[in-house]
């Protein structure tokens, strides 16, 4: 496992600061049971693009710590956000290995293929993981109901099946994380190709 360079650590710090700023700013679309669709994870995805998968893992851990302190949803929301973002990063890493995507030597078409495959791999991990964590862990605590009533409670509020109520917002959030993150990172790397050298 390679060590992060001082510049990579600085980039992660800047991206973390941006994530936490986005957390306290009212740029979000809340769902009925506590999840927010927002831009908080986008800088973490950018940190992963800029510093590699290991840098992304460090950024996710620091995101959990930071959100536990500043987020109204405390450690519970922070743990869910960090876990969901980790699923996105794993999906992107799978895509990078399959497509052999390289930011420095890639066409627009290859970047799009990388993003689409990363998004699909990410939601293939994220949605089942979030369904399980919401059912067994987060929603019983958040809603204050026994686990046996979680599905019924969510379906009564949303009027859609539980898997849709959890899966659809997570798919939308993953799309924002991947595509906005990539769209924000590519201009940075093209304008400052030696940012991490």
Short mmCIF file of N, CA and C in Angstrom, two decimals:
data_model
loop_
_atom_site.label_atom_id
_atom_site.label_comp_id
_atom_site.label_asym_id
_atom_site.label_seq_id
_atom_site.Cartn_x
_atom_site.Cartn_y
_atom_site.Cartn_z
N UNK A 1 0.84 -1.18 0.00
CA UNK A 1 0.00 0.00 0.00
C UNK A 1 0.89 1.25 0.00
N UNK A 2 0.70 2.11 -1.01
CA UNK A 2 1.54 3.29 -1.12
C UNK A 2 1.08 4.39 -0.16
N UNK A 3 2.04 5.23 0.22
CA UNK A 3 1.72 6.35 1.08
C UNK A 3 1.21 7.51 0.24
N UNK A 4 0.31 8.27 0.81
CA UNK A 4 -0.18 9.47 0.12
C UNK A 4 0.89 10.55 0.19
N UNK A 5 1.01 11.31 -0.89
CA UNK A 5 1.96 12.41 -0.91
C UNK A 5 1.38 13.61 -0.18
N UNK A 6 2.22 14.56 0.21
CA UNK A 6 1.67 15.77 0.85
C UNK A 6 0.65 16.49 -0.01
N UNK A 7 0.86 16.53 -1.32
CA UNK A 7 -0.12 17.20 -2.20
C UNK A 7 -1.45 16.45 -2.20
N UNK A 8 -1.39 15.12 -2.21
CA UNK A 8 -2.62 14.33 -2.18
C UNK A 8 -3.36 14.55 -0.87
N UNK A 9 -2.64 14.61 0.23
CA UNK A 9 -3.26 14.88 1.53
C UNK A 9 -3.92 16.26 1.51
N UNK A 10 -3.25 17.23 0.90
CA UNK A 10 -3.82 18.58 0.80
C UNK A 10 -5.10 18.57 -0.03
N UNK A 11 -5.09 17.83 -1.14
CA UNK A 11 -6.29 17.74 -1.99
C UNK A 11 -7.43 17.10 -1.21
N UNK A 12 -7.13 16.02 -0.49
CA UNK A 12 -8.17 15.35 0.31
C UNK A 12 -8.73 16.32 1.35
N UNK A 13 -7.85 17.08 1.98
CA UNK A 13 -8.30 18.06 2.98
C UNK A 13 -9.21 19.11 2.37
N UNK A 14 -8.84 19.62 1.20
CA UNK A 14 -9.68 20.62 0.54
C UNK A 14 -11.03 20.05 0.15
N UNK A 15 -11.03 18.83 -0.38
CA UNK A 15 -12.28 18.20 -0.80
C UNK A 15 -13.16 17.89 0.41
N UNK A 16 -12.54 17.48 1.52
CA UNK A 16 -13.31 17.23 2.73
C UNK A 16 -13.96 18.52 3.22
N UNK A 17 -13.19 19.61 3.22
CA UNK A 17 -13.75 20.89 3.63
C UNK A 17 -14.94 21.29 2.76
N UNK A 18 -14.82 21.04 1.46
CA UNK A 18 -15.93 21.35 0.55
C UNK A 18 -17.14 20.47 0.85
N UNK A 19 -16.90 19.18 1.13
CA UNK A 19 -18.00 18.28 1.47
C UNK A 19 -18.75 18.76 2.70
N UNK A 20 -18.00 19.14 3.72
CA UNK A 20 -18.65 19.57 4.96
C UNK A 20 -19.37 20.90 4.77
N UNK A 21 -18.83 21.77 3.93
CA UNK A 21 -19.51 23.02 3.61
C UNK A 21 -20.84 22.74 2.90
N UNK A 22 -20.82 21.77 1.97
CA UNK A 22 -22.04 21.40 1.26
C UNK A 22 -23.06 20.76 2.19
N UNK A 23 -22.57 20.12 3.24
CA UNK A 23 -23.48 19.51 4.22
C UNK A 23 -24.27 20.57 4.98
N UNK A 24 -23.63 21.67 5.33
CA UNK A 24 -24.32 22.69 6.13
C UNK A 24 -25.08 23.70 5.26
N UNK A 25 -24.83 23.67 3.94
CA UNK A 25 -25.58 24.55 3.04
C UNK A 25 -26.89 23.88 2.64
N UNK A 26 -27.95 24.63 2.44
CA UNK A 26 -29.26 24.02 2.12
C UNK A 26 -29.42 23.68 0.64
N UNK A 27 -28.46 22.92 0.09
CA UNK A 27 -28.57 22.48 -1.30
C UNK A 27 -28.85 20.98 -1.24
N UNK A 28 -30.13 20.64 -1.11
CA UNK A 28 -30.47 19.24 -0.92
C UNK A 28 -31.94 19.01 -1.23
N UNK A 29 -32.27 17.73 -1.44
CA UNK A 29 -33.65 17.32 -1.60
C UNK A 29 -33.90 16.19 -0.61
N UNK A 30 -34.58 16.46 0.51
CA UNK A 30 -34.77 15.42 1.52
C UNK A 30 -35.81 14.38 1.08
N UNK A 31 -35.64 13.17 1.58
CA UNK A 31 -36.67 12.15 1.42
C UNK A 31 -37.43 12.06 2.75
N UNK A 32 -38.48 11.29 2.77
CA UNK A 32 -39.39 11.29 3.92
C UNK A 32 -38.79 10.64 5.16
N UNK A 33 -37.79 9.73 4.99
CA UNK A 33 -37.30 8.99 6.15
C UNK A 33 -35.89 9.40 6.56
N UNK A 34 -35.38 10.51 6.02
CA UNK A 34 -34.12 11.03 6.53
C UNK A 34 -33.00 11.15 5.52
N UNK A 35 -33.02 10.33 4.46
CA UNK A 35 -31.96 10.45 3.46
C UNK A 35 -32.12 11.76 2.69
N UNK A 36 -30.97 12.39 2.37
CA UNK A 36 -30.99 13.60 1.55
C UNK A 36 -30.26 13.32 0.24
N UNK A 37 -30.82 13.81 -0.85
CA UNK A 37 -30.10 13.79 -2.13
C UNK A 37 -29.39 15.13 -2.21
N UNK A 38 -28.06 15.08 -2.28
CA UNK A 38 -27.27 16.31 -2.17
C UNK A 38 -25.96 16.17 -2.93
N UNK A 39 -25.07 17.13 -2.72
CA UNK A 39 -23.76 17.14 -3.39
C UNK A 39 -22.61 16.81 -2.45
N UNK A 40 -22.92 16.37 -1.24
CA UNK A 40 -21.90 16.18 -0.21
C UNK A 40 -20.81 15.19 -0.62
N UNK A 41 -21.18 14.11 -1.28
CA UNK A 41 -20.20 13.09 -1.64
C UNK A 41 -19.41 13.42 -2.90
N UNK A 42 -19.86 14.41 -3.67
CA UNK A 42 -19.18 14.74 -4.93
C UNK A 42 -17.70 15.08 -4.70
N UNK A 43 -17.35 15.93 -3.73
CA UNK A 43 -15.93 16.20 -3.52
C UNK A 43 -15.12 14.97 -3.10
N UNK A 44 -15.76 14.02 -2.42
CA UNK A 44 -15.06 12.79 -2.04
C UNK A 44 -14.77 11.96 -3.29
N UNK A 45 -15.74 11.90 -4.19
CA UNK A 45 -15.50 11.21 -5.47
C UNK A 45 -14.39 11.91 -6.25
N UNK A 46 -14.40 13.24 -6.23
CA UNK A 46 -13.33 13.99 -6.90
C UNK A 46 -11.97 13.68 -6.26
N UNK A 47 -11.94 13.59 -4.93
CA UNK A 47 -10.69 13.26 -4.24
C UNK A 47 -10.19 11.89 -4.67
N UNK A 48 -11.11 10.96 -4.86
CA UNK A 48 -10.72 9.63 -5.33
C UNK A 48 -10.17 9.68 -6.75
N UNK A 49 -10.82 10.47 -7.60
CA UNK A 49 -10.31 10.64 -8.97
C UNK A 49 -8.92 11.25 -8.97
N UNK A 50 -8.71 12.23 -8.10
CA UNK A 50 -7.45 12.98 -8.09
C UNK A 50 -6.31 12.26 -7.37
N UNK A 51 -6.64 11.44 -6.38
CA UNK A 51 -5.59 10.83 -5.57
C UNK A 51 -5.56 9.31 -5.64
N UNK A 52 -6.50 8.72 -6.36
CA UNK A 52 -6.56 7.27 -6.46
C UNK A 52 -7.51 6.66 -5.43
N UNK A 53 -7.70 5.36 -5.56
CA UNK A 53 -8.67 4.66 -4.71
C UNK A 53 -8.28 4.76 -3.24
N UNK A 54 -7.00 4.64 -2.92
CA UNK A 54 -6.57 4.72 -1.52
C UNK A 54 -6.89 6.10 -0.94
N UNK A 55 -6.66 7.14 -1.73
CA UNK A 55 -7.02 8.49 -1.29
C UNK A 55 -8.52 8.62 -1.07
N UNK A 56 -9.29 7.96 -1.93
CA UNK A 56 -10.75 7.97 -1.77
C UNK A 56 -11.18 7.30 -0.47
N UNK A 57 -10.51 6.20 -0.11
CA UNK A 57 -10.85 5.53 1.14
C UNK A 57 -10.57 6.43 2.34
N UNK A 58 -9.43 7.12 2.30
CA UNK A 58 -9.11 8.06 3.38
C UNK A 58 -10.16 9.17 3.43
N UNK A 59 -10.56 9.67 2.27
CA UNK A 59 -11.57 10.74 2.22
C UNK A 59 -12.91 10.27 2.78
N UNK A 60 -13.29 9.02 2.48
CA UNK A 60 -14.56 8.48 3.00
C UNK A 60 -14.52 8.38 4.52
N UNK A 61 -13.41 7.90 5.05
CA UNK A 61 -13.29 7.80 6.51
C UNK A 61 -13.38 9.19 7.15
N UNK A 62 -12.67 10.15 6.58
CA UNK A 62 -12.71 11.51 7.12
C UNK A 62 -14.09 12.14 6.95
N UNK A 63 -14.79 11.78 5.87
CA UNK A 63 -16.17 12.25 5.69
C UNK A 63 -17.05 11.76 6.82
N UNK A 64 -16.90 10.49 7.19
CA UNK A 64 -17.67 9.95 8.30
C UNK A 64 -17.41 10.74 9.59
N UNK A 65 -16.14 10.98 9.87
CA UNK A 65 -15.78 11.71 11.08
C UNK A 65 -16.36 13.13 11.03
N UNK A 66 -16.17 13.81 9.90
CA UNK A 66 -16.63 15.19 9.78
C UNK A 66 -18.14 15.31 9.86
N UNK A 67 -18.86 14.41 9.17
CA UNK A 67 -20.32 14.47 9.21
C UNK A 67 -20.86 14.11 10.58
N UNK A 68 -20.17 13.23 11.29
CA UNK A 68 -20.60 12.89 12.64
C UNK A 68 -20.62 14.12 13.54
N UNK A 69 -19.75 15.08 13.23
CA UNK A 69 -19.65 16.30 14.03
C UNK A 69 -20.63 17.37 13.58
N UNK A 70 -20.74 17.60 12.24
CA UNK A 70 -21.50 18.75 11.76
C UNK A 70 -22.90 18.42 11.26
N UNK A 71 -23.19 17.17 10.98
CA UNK A 71 -24.49 16.84 10.38
C UNK A 71 -25.59 16.75 11.42
N UNK A 72 -26.79 17.27 11.10
CA UNK A 72 -27.93 17.12 12.02
C UNK A 72 -28.30 15.66 12.25
N UNK A 73 -27.97 14.79 11.30
CA UNK A 73 -28.29 13.36 11.46
C UNK A 73 -27.21 12.60 12.22
N UNK A 74 -26.21 13.32 12.71
CA UNK A 74 -25.17 12.79 13.60
C UNK A 74 -24.45 11.58 13.02
N UNK A 75 -23.96 10.73 13.89
CA UNK A 75 -23.15 9.58 13.48
C UNK A 75 -23.96 8.60 12.64
N UNK A 76 -25.26 8.54 12.86
CA UNK A 76 -26.09 7.57 12.13
C UNK A 76 -26.13 7.94 10.65
N UNK A 77 -26.49 9.19 10.35
CA UNK A 77 -26.50 9.63 8.96
C UNK A 77 -25.11 9.60 8.36
N UNK A 78 -24.11 9.95 9.16
CA UNK A 78 -22.73 9.94 8.67
C UNK A 78 -22.29 8.54 8.27
N UNK A 79 -22.67 7.56 9.07
CA UNK A 79 -22.28 6.18 8.75
C UNK A 79 -22.95 5.70 7.47
N UNK A 80 -24.20 6.09 7.26
CA UNK A 80 -24.90 5.68 6.04
C UNK A 80 -24.33 6.39 4.82
N UNK A 81 -24.04 7.69 4.95
CA UNK A 81 -23.48 8.45 3.83
C UNK A 81 -22.11 7.91 3.45
N UNK A 82 -21.28 7.65 4.45
CA UNK A 82 -19.94 7.15 4.18
C UNK A 82 -19.99 5.76 3.54
N UNK A 83 -20.87 4.89 4.03
CA UNK A 83 -20.97 3.54 3.47
C UNK A 83 -21.49 3.58 2.04
N UNK A 84 -22.48 4.42 1.79
CA UNK A 84 -23.02 4.54 0.43
C UNK A 84 -21.96 5.10 -0.53
N UNK A 85 -21.20 6.08 -0.06
CA UNK A 85 -20.15 6.66 -0.89
C UNK A 85 -19.04 5.65 -1.15
N UNK A 86 -18.73 4.83 -0.16
CA UNK A 86 -17.74 3.77 -0.35
C UNK A 86 -18.18 2.83 -1.46
N UNK A 87 -19.46 2.50 -1.51
CA UNK A 87 -19.98 1.64 -2.58
C UNK A 87 -19.76 2.27 -3.94
N UNK A 88 -19.98 3.58 -4.04
CA UNK A 88 -19.74 4.30 -5.30
C UNK A 88 -18.27 4.20 -5.69
N UNK A 89 -17.37 4.42 -4.74
CA UNK A 89 -15.94 4.37 -5.04
C UNK A 89 -15.50 2.98 -5.47
N UNK A 90 -16.07 1.95 -4.85
CA UNK A 90 -15.73 0.58 -5.26
C UNK A 90 -16.21 0.33 -6.69
N UNK A 91 -17.43 0.80 -7.01
CA UNK A 91 -17.93 0.66 -8.37
C UNK A 91 -17.04 1.35 -9.38
N UNK A 92 -16.56 2.55 -9.04
CA UNK A 92 -15.66 3.28 -9.94
C UNK A 92 -14.31 2.58 -10.09
N UNK A 93 -13.83 1.99 -9.01
CA UNK A 93 -12.56 1.26 -9.08
C UNK A 93 -12.70 0.00 -9.95
N UNK A 94 -13.82 -0.68 -9.82
CA UNK A 94 -14.09 -1.83 -10.70
C UNK A 94 -14.10 -1.39 -12.15
N UNK A 95 -14.80 -0.28 -12.42
CA UNK A 95 -14.86 0.24 -13.79
C UNK A 95 -13.49 0.64 -14.31
N UNK A 96 -12.69 1.28 -13.45
CA UNK A 96 -11.34 1.70 -13.87
C UNK A 96 -10.50 0.50 -14.27
N UNK A 97 -10.61 -0.57 -13.52
CA UNK A 97 -9.81 -1.76 -13.84
C UNK A 97 -10.30 -2.46 -15.10
N UNK A 98 -11.61 -2.45 -15.31
CA UNK A 98 -12.15 -3.09 -16.52
C UNK A 98 -11.83 -2.27 -17.76
N UNK A 99 -12.07 -0.97 -17.69
CA UNK A 99 -11.88 -0.11 -18.86
C UNK A 99 -10.44 0.38 -19.02
N UNK A 100 -9.64 0.22 -17.95
CA UNK A 100 -8.27 0.75 -17.92
C UNK A 100 -8.26 2.26 -18.18
N UNK A 101 -9.26 2.89 -17.60
CA UNK A 101 -9.40 4.33 -17.77
C UNK A 101 -8.26 5.07 -17.10
N UNK A 102 -7.74 6.07 -17.79
CA UNK A 102 -6.65 6.90 -17.28
C UNK A 102 -7.00 8.34 -17.59
N UNK A 103 -7.07 9.17 -16.55
CA UNK A 103 -7.46 10.56 -16.74
C UNK A 103 -6.52 11.30 -17.68
N UNK A 104 -5.26 10.96 -17.66
CA UNK A 104 -4.27 11.70 -18.46
C UNK A 104 -4.33 11.35 -19.93
N UNK A 105 -4.71 10.12 -20.25
CA UNK A 105 -4.71 9.67 -21.65
C UNK A 105 -6.03 9.01 -22.00
N UNK A 106 -7.09 9.80 -22.03
CA UNK A 106 -8.39 9.21 -22.32
C UNK A 106 -9.21 10.14 -23.20
N UNK A 107 -10.05 9.51 -24.01
CA UNK A 107 -10.97 10.27 -24.86
C UNK A 107 -12.26 10.52 -24.09
N UNK A 108 -13.09 11.41 -24.63
CA UNK A 108 -14.39 11.67 -24.02
C UNK A 108 -15.24 10.41 -24.00
N UNK A 109 -15.17 9.63 -25.08
CA UNK A 109 -15.96 8.41 -25.17
C UNK A 109 -15.56 7.42 -24.08
N UNK A 110 -14.26 7.30 -23.85
CA UNK A 110 -13.80 6.37 -22.81
C UNK A 110 -14.18 6.87 -21.43
N UNK A 111 -14.16 8.18 -21.22
CA UNK A 111 -14.58 8.75 -19.94
C UNK A 111 -16.05 8.46 -19.68
N UNK A 112 -16.88 8.57 -20.73
CA UNK A 112 -18.30 8.29 -20.59
C UNK A 112 -18.53 6.82 -20.28
N UNK A 113 -17.81 5.94 -20.99
CA UNK A 113 -17.92 4.50 -20.73
C UNK A 113 -17.51 4.18 -19.30
N UNK A 114 -16.41 4.77 -18.86
CA UNK A 114 -15.92 4.58 -17.49
C UNK A 114 -16.99 5.01 -16.48
N UNK A 115 -17.59 6.18 -16.70
CA UNK A 115 -18.59 6.70 -15.76
C UNK A 115 -19.84 5.83 -15.74
N UNK A 116 -20.33 5.42 -16.91
CA UNK A 116 -21.54 4.60 -16.96
C UNK A 116 -21.31 3.25 -16.28
N UNK A 117 -20.19 2.61 -16.61
CA UNK A 117 -19.89 1.32 -16.00
C UNK A 117 -19.67 1.46 -14.49
N UNK A 118 -18.99 2.55 -14.09
CA UNK A 118 -18.79 2.80 -12.67
C UNK A 118 -20.10 3.03 -11.93
N UNK A 119 -21.00 3.78 -12.57
CA UNK A 119 -22.32 4.02 -11.98
C UNK A 119 -23.08 2.70 -11.80
N UNK A 120 -23.10 1.87 -12.85
CA UNK A 120 -23.83 0.61 -12.80
C UNK A 120 -23.24 -0.34 -11.75
N UNK A 121 -21.90 -0.42 -11.72
CA UNK A 121 -21.25 -1.27 -10.71
C UNK A 121 -21.52 -0.73 -9.31
N UNK A 122 -21.48 0.59 -9.18
CA UNK A 122 -21.72 1.20 -7.88
C UNK A 122 -23.13 0.94 -7.35
N UNK A 123 -24.15 1.10 -8.21
CA UNK A 123 -25.51 0.87 -7.71
C UNK A 123 -25.78 -0.62 -7.49
N UNK A 124 -25.06 -1.48 -8.23
CA UNK A 124 -25.20 -2.92 -7.99
C UNK A 124 -24.71 -3.29 -6.59
N UNK A 125 -23.78 -2.50 -6.06
CA UNK A 125 -23.31 -2.70 -4.69
C UNK A 125 -24.14 -1.88 -3.72
N UNK A 126 -24.36 -0.62 -4.07
CA UNK A 126 -24.97 0.33 -3.13
C UNK A 126 -26.42 -0.01 -2.80
N UNK A 127 -27.23 -0.31 -3.77
CA UNK A 127 -28.66 -0.48 -3.51
C UNK A 127 -28.92 -1.68 -2.59
N UNK A 128 -28.38 -2.88 -2.88
CA UNK A 128 -28.61 -3.98 -1.93
C UNK A 128 -28.04 -3.69 -0.55
N UNK A 129 -26.88 -3.04 -0.51
CA UNK A 129 -26.26 -2.70 0.77
C UNK A 129 -27.13 -1.72 1.56
N UNK A 130 -27.65 -0.70 0.89
CA UNK A 130 -28.49 0.28 1.58
C UNK A 130 -29.85 -0.30 1.98
N UNK A 131 -30.39 -1.21 1.18
CA UNK A 131 -31.62 -1.89 1.58
C UNK A 131 -31.41 -2.65 2.88
N UNK A 132 -30.30 -3.40 2.94
CA UNK A 132 -30.02 -4.19 4.14
C UNK A 132 -29.74 -3.29 5.34
N UNK A 133 -28.89 -2.27 5.16
CA UNK A 133 -28.54 -1.40 6.28
C UNK A 133 -29.73 -0.58 6.77
N UNK A 134 -30.56 -0.13 5.84
CA UNK A 134 -31.75 0.62 6.27
C UNK A 134 -32.71 -0.27 7.05
N UNK A 135 -32.87 -1.50 6.61
CA UNK A 135 -33.80 -2.41 7.26
C UNK A 135 -33.29 -2.86 8.63
N UNK A 136 -32.03 -3.29 8.67
CA UNK A 136 -31.52 -3.90 9.90
C UNK A 136 -30.91 -2.90 10.88
N UNK A 137 -30.55 -1.70 10.39
CA UNK A 137 -29.73 -0.83 11.22
C UNK A 137 -30.28 0.60 11.31
N UNK A 138 -30.32 1.31 10.21
CA UNK A 138 -30.56 2.76 10.27
C UNK A 138 -32.02 3.11 10.58
N UNK A 139 -32.96 2.55 9.84
CA UNK A 139 -34.34 2.98 10.01
C UNK A 139 -34.96 2.57 11.34
N UNK A 140 -34.65 1.41 11.89
CA UNK A 140 -35.18 1.14 13.23
C UNK A 140 -34.74 2.20 14.25
N UNK A 141 -33.49 2.68 14.13
CA UNK A 141 -33.00 3.72 15.04
C UNK A 141 -33.62 5.06 14.68
N UNK A 142 -33.58 5.41 13.40
CA UNK A 142 -34.05 6.73 12.95
C UNK A 142 -35.54 6.93 13.18
N UNK A 143 -36.32 5.89 12.86
CA UNK A 143 -37.78 6.00 12.98
C UNK A 143 -38.27 5.63 14.37
N UNK A 144 -37.42 4.94 15.15
CA UNK A 144 -37.84 4.52 16.48
C UNK A 144 -38.92 3.46 16.46
N UNK A 145 -38.85 2.57 15.46
CA UNK A 145 -39.84 1.49 15.36
C UNK A 145 -39.12 0.15 15.36
N UNK A 146 -39.80 -0.92 15.76
CA UNK A 146 -39.18 -2.24 15.66
C UNK A 146 -38.87 -2.58 14.20
N UNK A 147 -37.85 -3.40 14.01
CA UNK A 147 -37.45 -3.77 12.65
C UNK A 147 -38.61 -4.34 11.85
N UNK A 148 -39.48 -5.08 12.52
CA UNK A 148 -40.60 -5.72 11.82
C UNK A 148 -41.56 -4.70 11.20
N UNK A 149 -41.53 -3.45 11.70
CA UNK A 149 -42.44 -2.42 11.20
C UNK A 149 -41.79 -1.45 10.22
N UNK A 150 -40.49 -1.64 9.94
CA UNK A 150 -39.78 -0.70 9.08
C UNK A 150 -40.38 -0.66 7.68
N UNK A 151 -40.55 -1.82 7.07
CA UNK A 151 -41.07 -1.87 5.69
C UNK A 151 -42.46 -1.27 5.64
N UNK A 152 -43.32 -1.66 6.56
CA UNK A 152 -44.70 -1.14 6.59
C UNK A 152 -44.71 0.37 6.76
N UNK A 153 -43.87 0.89 7.68
CA UNK A 153 -43.84 2.33 7.94
C UNK A 153 -43.39 3.11 6.72
N UNK A 154 -42.33 2.66 6.07
CA UNK A 154 -41.82 3.36 4.90
C UNK A 154 -42.83 3.29 3.75
N UNK A 155 -43.44 2.14 3.55
CA UNK A 155 -44.41 2.00 2.46
C UNK A 155 -45.68 2.81 2.71
N UNK A 156 -46.09 2.95 3.96
CA UNK A 156 -47.25 3.79 4.26
C UNK A 156 -46.95 5.26 3.98
N UNK A 157 -45.73 5.70 4.25
CA UNK A 157 -45.34 7.10 4.00
C UNK A 157 -45.17 7.39 2.52
N UNK A 158 -44.55 6.47 1.82
CA UNK A 158 -44.16 6.75 0.44
C UNK A 158 -45.15 6.22 -0.60
N UNK A 159 -45.96 5.25 -0.22
CA UNK A 159 -46.93 4.63 -1.14
C UNK A 159 -46.24 3.92 -2.30
N UNK A 160 -45.01 3.49 -2.09
CA UNK A 160 -44.29 2.66 -3.07
C UNK A 160 -43.64 1.52 -2.30
N UNK A 161 -43.26 0.42 -3.00
CA UNK A 161 -42.59 -0.67 -2.30
C UNK A 161 -41.30 -0.20 -1.61
N UNK A 162 -40.96 -0.86 -0.52
CA UNK A 162 -39.78 -0.50 0.26
C UNK A 162 -38.52 -0.42 -0.60
N UNK A 163 -38.33 -1.42 -1.48
CA UNK A 163 -37.11 -1.46 -2.29
C UNK A 163 -37.05 -0.28 -3.25
N UNK A 164 -38.19 0.21 -3.71
CA UNK A 164 -38.21 1.39 -4.58
C UNK A 164 -37.91 2.64 -3.75
N UNK A 165 -38.53 2.73 -2.57
CA UNK A 165 -38.34 3.90 -1.71
C UNK A 165 -36.88 4.08 -1.31
N UNK A 166 -36.17 2.98 -1.11
CA UNK A 166 -34.75 3.06 -0.76
C UNK A 166 -33.87 3.07 -2.01
N UNK A 167 -34.18 2.22 -2.96
CA UNK A 167 -33.31 2.04 -4.13
C UNK A 167 -33.28 3.23 -5.07
N UNK A 168 -34.44 3.82 -5.34
CA UNK A 168 -34.50 4.92 -6.31
C UNK A 168 -33.69 6.14 -5.86
N UNK A 169 -33.87 6.64 -4.63
CA UNK A 169 -33.04 7.79 -4.21
C UNK A 169 -31.55 7.47 -4.20
N UNK A 170 -31.19 6.24 -3.86
CA UNK A 170 -29.78 5.87 -3.86
C UNK A 170 -29.23 5.80 -5.28
N UNK A 171 -30.04 5.38 -6.23
CA UNK A 171 -29.60 5.38 -7.63
C UNK A 171 -29.42 6.81 -8.13
N UNK A 172 -30.35 7.69 -7.78
CA UNK A 172 -30.24 9.11 -8.17
C UNK A 172 -29.00 9.73 -7.55
N UNK A 173 -28.78 9.46 -6.24
CA UNK A 173 -27.61 10.02 -5.56
C UNK A 173 -26.32 9.50 -6.18
N UNK A 174 -26.29 8.22 -6.54
CA UNK A 174 -25.10 7.66 -7.17
C UNK A 174 -24.82 8.33 -8.51
N UNK A 175 -25.88 8.59 -9.28
CA UNK A 175 -25.70 9.26 -10.57
C UNK A 175 -25.10 10.65 -10.37
N UNK A 176 -25.59 11.38 -9.37
CA UNK A 176 -25.03 12.71 -9.07
C UNK A 176 -23.57 12.58 -8.67
N UNK A 177 -23.27 11.65 -7.76
CA UNK A 177 -21.90 11.49 -7.28
C UNK A 177 -20.94 11.18 -8.42
N UNK A 178 -21.32 10.26 -9.29
CA UNK A 178 -20.42 9.82 -10.36
C UNK A 178 -20.31 10.87 -11.47
N UNK A 179 -21.43 11.28 -12.02
CA UNK A 179 -21.38 12.12 -13.21
C UNK A 179 -21.01 13.57 -12.89
N UNK A 180 -21.52 14.11 -11.80
CA UNK A 180 -21.12 15.47 -11.41
C UNK A 180 -19.66 15.45 -10.96
N UNK A 181 -19.28 14.40 -10.22
CA UNK A 181 -17.89 14.29 -9.78
C UNK A 181 -16.92 14.23 -10.95
N UNK A 182 -17.25 13.43 -11.96
CA UNK A 182 -16.39 13.32 -13.13
C UNK A 182 -16.38 14.63 -13.92
N UNK A 183 -17.56 15.22 -14.10
CA UNK A 183 -17.65 16.48 -14.86
C UNK A 183 -16.89 17.60 -14.17
N UNK A 184 -16.82 17.59 -12.85
CA UNK A 184 -16.08 18.62 -12.12
C UNK A 184 -14.58 18.34 -12.10
N UNK A 185 -14.20 17.07 -12.17
CA UNK A 185 -12.78 16.71 -12.08
C UNK A 185 -12.05 16.88 -13.41
N UNK A 186 -12.67 16.52 -14.51
CA UNK A 186 -11.99 16.56 -15.81
C UNK A 186 -11.46 17.96 -16.15
N UNK A 187 -12.24 19.03 -15.98
CA UNK A 187 -11.68 20.36 -16.28
C UNK A 187 -10.49 20.72 -15.39
N UNK A 188 -10.53 20.29 -14.12
CA UNK A 188 -9.42 20.57 -13.21
C UNK A 188 -8.15 19.90 -13.72
N UNK A 189 -8.27 18.64 -14.11
CA UNK A 189 -7.09 17.91 -14.56
C UNK A 189 -6.59 18.42 -15.92
N UNK A 190 -7.50 18.88 -16.75
CA UNK A 190 -7.07 19.41 -18.05
C UNK A 190 -6.43 20.79 -17.91
N UNK A 191 -6.91 21.57 -16.95
CA UNK A 191 -6.33 22.89 -16.73
C UNK A 191 -5.04 22.82 -15.92
N UNK A 192 -4.99 21.88 -14.98
CA UNK A 192 -3.83 21.73 -14.09
C UNK A 192 -3.34 20.29 -14.13
N UNK A 193 -2.78 19.86 -15.26
CA UNK A 193 -2.41 18.45 -15.42
C UNK A 193 -1.37 17.97 -14.41
N UNK A 194 -0.61 18.87 -13.83
CA UNK A 194 0.44 18.46 -12.90
C UNK A 194 0.07 18.75 -11.45
N UNK A 195 -1.23 18.81 -11.16
CA UNK A 195 -1.68 19.22 -9.84
C UNK A 195 -1.13 18.32 -8.72
N UNK A 196 -0.94 17.03 -9.00
CA UNK A 196 -0.49 16.13 -7.96
C UNK A 196 0.94 15.64 -8.14
N UNK A 197 1.66 16.23 -9.08
CA UNK A 197 3.04 15.79 -9.30
C UNK A 197 4.00 16.52 -8.37
#
